Coordinates of C-alpha atoms in Angstrom, one line a residue:
M1 CA 123.9 -35.2 -25.7
P2 CA 125.1 -38.8 -26.0
V3 CA 128.2 -39.9 -24.0
S4 CA 130.5 -42.2 -25.9
F5 CA 131.4 -45.7 -24.7
P6 CA 134.2 -46.6 -23.9
S7 CA 135.5 -43.2 -22.5
V8 CA 136.4 -41.5 -19.4
E9 CA 133.3 -39.2 -19.8
F10 CA 131.1 -42.4 -19.8
F11 CA 132.5 -43.4 -16.4
Q12 CA 132.3 -39.8 -15.2
A13 CA 128.6 -39.7 -16.1
L14 CA 128.0 -42.9 -14.1
Q15 CA 130.0 -41.3 -11.2
A16 CA 127.7 -38.2 -11.3
L17 CA 124.6 -40.3 -11.3
M18 CA 125.9 -42.4 -8.3
R19 CA 126.3 -39.2 -6.3
T20 CA 122.7 -38.4 -6.9
E21 CA 121.7 -41.9 -5.9
R22 CA 123.5 -41.9 -2.5
E23 CA 120.6 -43.4 -0.7
R24 CA 120.3 -46.3 -3.2
F25 CA 124.0 -47.1 -2.6
K26 CA 123.8 -46.5 1.1
R27 CA 121.2 -49.3 1.4
L28 CA 123.7 -51.7 -0.2
G29 CA 126.4 -50.9 2.4
Y30 CA 130.0 -49.7 2.3
F31 CA 131.7 -50.0 -1.1
D32 CA 135.4 -49.8 -0.8
A33 CA 137.2 -51.0 -3.9
T34 CA 139.5 -50.0 -6.7
V35 CA 138.2 -51.5 -9.9
G36 CA 140.0 -51.7 -13.3
V37 CA 137.9 -51.9 -16.4
R38 CA 139.4 -53.2 -19.6
V39 CA 137.5 -53.0 -22.9
R40 CA 139.2 -55.0 -25.6
A41 CA 138.5 -53.8 -29.1
A42 CA 139.8 -55.1 -32.4
A43 CA 142.5 -52.5 -32.7
D44 CA 142.6 -50.9 -29.2
C45 CA 142.4 -51.6 -25.5
H46 CA 140.6 -49.1 -23.4
E47 CA 141.5 -49.2 -19.7
Y48 CA 140.1 -47.3 -16.7
V49 CA 140.3 -47.1 -13.0
L50 CA 137.3 -46.5 -10.8
R51 CA 137.9 -46.0 -7.1
F52 CA 135.0 -46.4 -4.7
E53 CA 134.9 -45.3 -1.1
V54 CA 131.9 -45.7 1.2
F55 CA 129.0 -44.6 -1.1
D56 CA 130.8 -42.8 -3.7
C57 CA 132.9 -43.2 -6.8
V58 CA 135.8 -40.9 -5.8
E59 CA 138.0 -41.3 -8.9
V60 CA 137.7 -42.1 -12.5
R61 CA 140.6 -42.1 -14.8
A62 CA 142.1 -43.5 -18.0
A63 CA 144.7 -46.1 -17.2
P64 CA 146.6 -47.1 -20.3
G65 CA 148.7 -50.2 -19.5
L66 CA 146.5 -51.1 -16.6
S67 CA 147.9 -53.9 -14.4
T68 CA 146.6 -55.5 -11.2
A69 CA 149.0 -53.3 -9.2
G70 CA 146.9 -50.6 -7.5
V71 CA 143.5 -52.2 -8.2
D72 CA 141.6 -54.9 -6.4
F73 CA 140.5 -56.5 -9.6
I74 CA 140.0 -55.9 -13.3
L75 CA 136.8 -56.5 -15.3
D76 CA 138.3 -57.5 -18.6
G77 CA 135.9 -58.1 -21.6
D78 CA 135.8 -57.7 -25.3
L79 CA 134.0 -54.6 -26.7
D80 CA 131.1 -56.9 -28.0
T81 CA 130.4 -58.1 -24.4
W82 CA 130.4 -54.7 -23.0
V83 CA 128.1 -53.3 -25.7
E84 CA 125.8 -56.2 -25.3
M85 CA 125.6 -55.7 -21.5
L86 CA 124.9 -51.9 -21.9
R87 CA 122.2 -52.5 -24.6
N88 CA 120.6 -55.0 -22.1
I89 CA 120.8 -52.5 -19.3
K90 CA 119.2 -49.8 -21.5
A91 CA 116.5 -52.2 -22.7
H92 CA 115.5 -53.4 -19.1
G93 CA 116.5 -50.5 -16.9
G94 CA 119.3 -52.8 -15.4
A95 CA 121.1 -56.0 -16.4
D96 CA 119.0 -59.1 -16.5
A97 CA 120.4 -62.3 -15.1
D98 CA 122.2 -63.3 -18.3
H99 CA 123.9 -59.8 -18.6
S100 CA 125.0 -59.2 -15.0
I101 CA 128.6 -58.7 -14.1
N102 CA 128.3 -61.9 -12.0
T103 CA 127.1 -64.0 -14.8
L104 CA 129.4 -62.6 -17.4
T105 CA 132.4 -63.2 -15.2
H106 CA 131.2 -66.5 -13.7
L107 CA 133.2 -69.0 -16.0
G108 CA 135.5 -66.3 -17.4
E109 CA 134.1 -67.1 -20.9
R110 CA 132.6 -63.7 -21.7
M111 CA 134.4 -61.5 -19.2
R112 CA 137.3 -62.3 -16.9
V113 CA 138.1 -61.1 -13.4
V114 CA 141.8 -60.4 -13.3
Y115 CA 143.5 -60.2 -9.9
D116 CA 146.7 -60.9 -8.1
D117 CA 145.4 -60.9 -4.5
P118 CA 142.6 -63.3 -3.5
D119 CA 141.3 -60.4 -1.3
G120 CA 141.0 -58.3 -4.3
H121 CA 139.0 -61.1 -6.1
D122 CA 136.7 -61.5 -3.0
K123 CA 135.9 -57.8 -3.3
L124 CA 134.1 -58.4 -6.6
Y125 CA 131.7 -60.8 -4.9
R126 CA 131.5 -58.8 -1.6
F127 CA 130.5 -55.8 -3.5
A128 CA 128.9 -57.5 -6.5
E129 CA 125.5 -55.7 -6.0
S130 CA 127.1 -52.3 -5.8
V131 CA 129.3 -52.9 -8.9
Q132 CA 126.2 -53.9 -10.8
E133 CA 124.1 -51.0 -9.5
F134 CA 126.9 -48.7 -10.7
F135 CA 126.8 -50.1 -14.2
D136 CA 123.0 -50.2 -14.1
L137 CA 123.0 -46.4 -13.8
A138 CA 123.8 -46.4 -17.6
A139 CA 120.1 -47.0 -18.2
R140 CA 119.6 -43.4 -17.5
L141 CA 122.3 -42.2 -20.0
E142 CA 122.1 -41.6 -23.8
I143 CA 125.1 -43.7 -24.8
A144 CA 126.9 -43.5 -28.2
L145 CA 128.0 -47.1 -28.7
P146 CA 130.8 -47.8 -31.2
M147 CA 128.5 -50.2 -33.1
G148 CA 125.2 -48.8 -34.4
R149 CA 123.0 -45.9 -33.3
P150 CA 123.1 -44.4 -29.8
A151 CA 121.2 -46.4 -27.2
A152 CA 118.1 -44.5 -26.2
T153 CA 117.6 -43.4 -22.7
A154 CA 115.5 -45.8 -20.5
P155 CA 112.4 -44.5 -18.7
A156 CA 113.1 -43.2 -15.2

């Protein structure tokens, strides 16, 4: 059954997959960050908080009115950018260089990193591989994207 993006259920599905992939994340090292996700759509803004501790995503919640208070950084992008990234992840089993969080946020043109504290901003780069691996887990989901047909599940 497809999981809709953007939604709490989408991030909970990634959370569940992360728990089954503990060894994969353990190899990357400790991952302690609280991440905001903002998906800007034409009429809406969908906002979430993901809290990571050690090798687990311990919290997923909707966060309407998300601010930098209480998060290390916010990944802020328009719906088209998020959908393009997820389609790329589905097509390749993980983001290619042009669709990675690092590339998309690099110049702030496609996606911005919003933060108040430079230590929070540093956490994105310190944990960049873990952040990307978390989103790359979407390759294993059947996702109902807001534009077009559901993205097919990538081979395991």
